[in-house]
Amino acid sequence: MQSDSSTSSADVSALIGRVAKSDRAAFASLYQSTAPKLLGVVLRILNNRAWADEVIQDTYLKIWQKAEQFDAAKASPITWMVSIARNSAIDELRKHPAGRTTNDDELDQMAGQQSTAQDQLEDQQTVTRLNHCIDQLEKERQDMVRLAYLNGWSRDDLASQFGQPLNTVKTWLRRALQEIKGCLES
Amino acid sequence: MPGIMSERDDLDLQIAEYVLGTLPADERNALSARRERDPTVDARILEWEERLSPLADAVEPVAPGPEVFARIERVLDRDDSNVIALRRQVKRWRWSTAITSIAALVLVAVMTFQPQPETATESFVAVFQHNDQQPAFLLTVNLNDRQLSIRPVTAEQKPDKSYQLWIKADELGPNPRSVGVLGDQFQIDRHALSQYDPALLREATFGISEEPPGGSPTGQPTSPAIHGFLYPAGDSRDNNSD
């Protein structure tokens, strides 16, 4: 996964390593190269700029604290950071579900889902592979997976939108995830 | 042929839903806690994060305004790295106010020994500190008679502020409750905790915040509370000396 085209994954790992030693300059660089991506992700989930800003602040403070725990052998650095951001955003959303307004754009986005082009061949392959695997699912299941991951929709939201009982949503999601995993491993 | 899911598969899909974000809140919280102590679960979570993260490439980046990083830096400037390090250890509650949920520090109460029934007094000391070196306050609680006292160590009285002591415990709900406002000699009603069960006090978290004179006008901390660790007082000597 890419942050901006000028900061490679290895660079980001190196910055995290320095942040783990309380290097404030490295932390500022890390923020500069990664914050737009993280804010985009969080904003998509919370749909509210002020709320997203708060979560981003919280996220980078967590990154500052947890930098020591990052292990480049176990995770890619952007994924690690995006996960912290996403988890915070979803935690917030689950605590204050009424705080988020849904709009019809979200559903329209699902209709014309395109992944953005990537510079590096490796990343392009990763994006293509996952999207290829998701595209193997039935359309409704694809939408459920994307709405959940990108927009932070809960099982309740999905059940409501797609007119299915909660248990069905759970089954569909798990089956979809299982198929995605199988497809990626094949 | 419909397979019988092994427990392992079931856990793996639960983890997948956790990463996706769709686990119900109780399961989500449980898994979140479990990963802290179970490296296998943590590893599985990281695997699913890698699998699904390319989806996030579809999201357009959004540049934050300059005030966002400015706020982050202010917090880092204010807390020193020891305090941040202490936050890592804390698993319990977060103090939060409407505005400062990020800046609020976390308090923890740690019970580290078994009470001995023969002991005449069961005294615990909470050390409130800004850094690892010098405590700001010492709070002493005797669990037998629930009397408390507060002694400043490095804390200074400020002319336009009052210090206020708070208690937080599961049984009391999600918000901290005021114990009392300290006087200008750091006095506090020594019976202010007498309404609380010793069992609750043992597990409770204490905090001290700076408030306007006379205490918080809102009934909740209006400034980040500094944190305290509860240690056993050590022996049967009575620590209430005032």
Coordinates of C-alpha atoms in Angstrom, one line a residue, chain B:
Chain B
M1 CA -20.6 -30.9 1.5
P2 CA -21.2 -28.5 4.3
G3 CA -18.1 -28.6 6.5
I4 CA -18.1 -28.6 10.2
M5 CA -16.2 -25.5 11.1
S6 CA -13.3 -26.2 13.4
E7 CA -12.9 -23.9 16.3
R8 CA -9.8 -22.5 14.6
D9 CA -11.7 -21.6 11.4
D10 CA -14.4 -20.1 13.5
L11 CA -11.9 -17.9 15.4
D12 CA -10.2 -17.0 12.1
L13 CA -13.5 -15.8 10.6
Q14 CA -14.3 -14.0 13.8
I15 CA -11.0 -12.2 13.5
A16 CA -11.8 -11.5 9.8
E17 CA -15.0 -9.8 10.9
Y18 CA -13.1 -7.9 13.6
V19 CA -10.8 -6.5 11.0
L20 CA -13.7 -5.8 8.6
G21 CA -15.3 -3.9 11.5
T22 CA -18.6 -5.8 11.7
L23 CA -18.2 -7.8 15.0
P24 CA -20.7 -6.7 17.6
A25 CA -19.3 -4.4 20.2
D26 CA -18.9 -7.0 23.0
E27 CA -17.0 -9.4 20.8
R28 CA -15.0 -6.6 19.3
N29 CA -13.9 -5.4 22.7
A30 CA -13.1 -8.9 23.8
L31 CA -10.9 -9.6 20.8
S32 CA -9.3 -6.3 21.1
A33 CA -8.3 -7.2 24.7
R34 CA -7.3 -10.7 23.8
R35 CA -4.8 -9.6 21.2
E36 CA -2.8 -7.8 23.8
R37 CA -2.1 -11.0 25.7
D38 CA -2.3 -13.6 22.9
P39 CA 0.4 -13.3 20.2
T40 CA -1.3 -15.9 18.0
V41 CA -4.5 -13.9 17.8
D42 CA -2.5 -10.7 17.2
A43 CA -0.7 -12.4 14.3
R44 CA -4.0 -13.5 12.8
I45 CA -5.3 -10.0 13.1
L46 CA -2.2 -8.7 11.3
E47 CA -2.7 -11.2 8.5
W48 CA -6.3 -10.2 7.9
E49 CA -5.3 -6.5 8.0
E50 CA -2.8 -7.2 5.3
R51 CA -5.3 -9.1 3.2
L52 CA -8.0 -6.4 3.4
S53 CA -5.9 -3.2 3.5
P54 CA -5.5 -2.8 -0.3
L55 CA -9.2 -1.8 -0.2
A56 CA -8.2 1.4 1.4
D57 CA -6.3 2.4 -1.7
A58 CA -9.7 3.3 -3.2
V59 CA -10.0 6.1 -0.7
E60 CA -8.9 9.5 -1.8
P61 CA -6.3 11.1 0.6
V62 CA -7.5 14.3 2.4
A63 CA -4.9 16.8 3.6
P64 CA -5.4 17.7 7.3
G65 CA -5.5 21.3 8.3
P66 CA -2.3 22.6 10.1
E67 CA -4.1 22.8 13.4
V68 CA -4.3 19.0 13.6
F69 CA -0.6 18.4 13.9
A70 CA -0.3 21.5 16.1
R71 CA -2.6 19.9 18.6
I72 CA -0.7 16.6 18.5
E73 CA 2.5 18.5 19.2
R74 CA 1.0 20.3 22.1
V75 CA 0.1 17.1 23.7
L76 CA 3.6 15.7 23.1
D77 CA 5.2 18.8 24.5
R78 CA 3.1 18.7 27.6
D79 CA 3.4 15.1 28.4
D80 CA 7.0 13.8 28.7
S81 CA 7.8 10.4 27.3
N82 CA 7.6 8.8 30.7
V83 CA 4.0 9.7 31.0
I84 CA 3.3 8.4 27.5
A85 CA 5.1 5.2 28.4
L86 CA 2.9 4.9 31.5
R87 CA -0.1 5.1 29.2
R88 CA 1.0 2.0 27.4
Q89 CA 0.6 0.0 30.6
V90 CA -2.8 1.1 31.3
K91 CA -5.6 -1.2 30.2
R92 CA -8.5 0.3 32.1
W93 CA -10.5 3.4 31.6
R94 CA -9.9 6.6 29.8
W95 CA -10.8 9.9 31.4
S96 CA -12.6 12.0 28.9
T97 CA -14.1 15.3 28.9
A98 CA -16.1 16.7 26.0
I99 CA -13.1 18.5 24.6
T100 CA -10.0 16.9 25.8
S101 CA -10.6 13.2 25.2
I102 CA -7.2 13.0 23.5
A103 CA -5.3 15.0 26.1
A104 CA -6.8 13.3 29.1
L105 CA -4.4 10.9 30.8
V106 CA -5.4 7.6 32.1
L107 CA -5.5 6.5 35.7
V108 CA -5.0 3.0 36.9
A109 CA -5.4 1.3 40.3
V110 CA -3.3 -1.8 40.8
M111 CA -3.9 -4.2 43.6
T112 CA -0.7 -5.9 44.1
F113 CA -1.1 -7.9 47.3
Q114 CA -3.6 -10.0 49.1
P115 CA -5.1 -8.3 52.1
Q116 CA -4.2 -9.9 55.4
P117 CA -7.2 -10.0 57.7
E118 CA -5.0 -9.8 60.8
T119 CA -3.7 -6.4 59.9
A120 CA -5.2 -3.6 61.8
T121 CA -5.1 -1.2 59.0
E122 CA -5.1 -1.6 55.2
S123 CA -3.6 1.5 53.8
F124 CA -3.0 2.2 50.2
V125 CA -1.2 5.0 48.7
A126 CA -1.9 6.5 45.3
V127 CA 0.9 8.5 43.8
F128 CA -0.1 11.2 41.4
Q129 CA 2.7 12.3 39.2
H130 CA 3.6 14.2 36.1
N131 CA 6.7 12.1 35.5
D132 CA 8.5 9.2 37.0
Q133 CA 10.7 11.2 39.3
Q134 CA 8.7 13.3 41.7
P135 CA 5.2 12.6 42.8
A136 CA 2.8 15.6 42.7
F137 CA 0.5 14.3 45.4
L138 CA 0.2 11.4 47.7
L139 CA -3.2 10.1 48.5
T140 CA -3.6 7.7 51.4
V141 CA -6.7 5.6 51.8
N142 CA -7.3 3.4 54.8
L143 CA -9.6 0.7 53.6
N144 CA -10.8 -0.2 57.1
D145 CA -12.3 3.1 58.0
R146 CA -12.1 4.6 54.5
Q147 CA -10.4 7.7 55.7
L148 CA -8.4 9.5 53.3
S149 CA -5.7 12.2 53.3
I150 CA -3.8 14.0 50.6
R151 CA -0.4 15.4 50.9
P152 CA 1.2 17.5 48.2
V153 CA 4.8 16.6 47.3
T154 CA 5.7 18.8 44.3
A155 CA 2.3 20.2 43.6
E156 CA 2.0 23.9 44.1
Q157 CA -1.1 25.8 45.0
K158 CA -2.2 28.1 42.2
P159 CA -4.1 31.2 43.0
D160 CA -6.7 30.9 40.3
K161 CA -7.3 27.2 40.5
S162 CA -8.6 24.5 42.8
Y163 CA -7.5 20.9 42.8
Q164 CA -10.3 18.4 42.7
L165 CA -10.2 14.7 43.5
W166 CA -12.2 12.3 41.4
I167 CA -13.0 8.6 41.7
K168 CA -14.0 6.3 38.9
A169 CA -15.2 2.7 39.3
D170 CA -17.1 0.2 37.2
E171 CA -20.0 0.3 39.6
L172 CA -20.3 4.0 39.5
G173 CA -20.8 4.1 35.7
P174 CA -18.7 5.5 32.9
N175 CA -18.0 9.0 34.3
P176 CA -15.8 10.0 37.2
R177 CA -17.4 11.2 40.4
S178 CA -16.1 14.1 42.5
V179 CA -14.7 13.2 45.9
G180 CA -14.0 16.7 46.9
V181 CA -12.2 20.0 46.1
L182 CA -9.0 20.5 48.0
G183 CA -8.6 23.5 50.2
D184 CA -5.8 26.0 49.9
Q185 CA -3.7 23.9 52.2
F186 CA -4.5 20.8 50.1
Q187 CA -7.0 19.7 52.8
I188 CA -9.9 17.4 52.0
D189 CA -12.7 16.0 54.1
R190 CA -11.1 12.8 55.5
H191 CA -14.5 11.1 55.4
A192 CA -15.2 11.9 51.8
L193 CA -14.8 8.3 50.8
S194 CA -16.8 6.8 53.6
Q195 CA -19.8 6.1 51.4
Y196 CA -17.8 3.8 49.2
D197 CA -17.4 0.1 49.8
P198 CA -13.8 -0.9 50.5
A199 CA -14.0 -3.5 47.7
L200 CA -14.9 -0.7 45.3
L201 CA -12.1 1.6 46.6
R202 CA -9.6 -1.2 46.1
E203 CA -10.3 -1.4 42.4
A204 CA -11.1 2.3 41.8
T205 CA -9.2 4.8 39.8
F206 CA -8.4 8.2 41.3
G207 CA -7.6 11.4 39.5
I208 CA -6.7 14.9 40.3
S209 CA -7.6 17.7 38.0
E210 CA -7.1 21.5 38.0
E211 CA -10.4 23.3 38.1
P212 CA -11.7 26.9 38.5
P213 CA -11.7 28.0 42.1
G214 CA -14.3 26.1 44.1
G215 CA -14.2 23.1 41.7
S216 CA -15.6 22.1 38.3
P217 CA -18.7 23.9 37.4
T218 CA -19.9 21.0 35.2
G219 CA -19.7 18.1 37.7
Q220 CA -17.0 16.5 35.5
P221 CA -13.3 17.2 35.1
T222 CA -12.8 20.2 32.8
S223 CA -9.0 19.7 32.6
P224 CA -7.0 16.6 32.0
A225 CA -6.6 14.7 35.2
I226 CA -3.2 13.6 36.3
H227 CA -2.9 10.0 37.1
G228 CA -2.3 7.9 40.2
F229 CA -1.2 4.4 40.9
L230 CA -2.4 2.7 44.0
Y231 CA 0.3 0.9 45.9
P232 CA -0.1 -1.1 49.1
A233 CA 1.3 1.0 52.0
G234 CA 3.5 -1.9 52.9
D235 CA 3.0 -2.7 56.5
S236 CA 0.6 -2.3 59.3
R237 CA 1.7 1.2 60.3
D238 CA -1.1 3.6 60.2
N239 CA -0.3 6.1 57.5
N240 CA -2.9 8.7 58.5
S241 CA -0.8 11.1 60.3
D242 CA -3.0 14.2 60.2

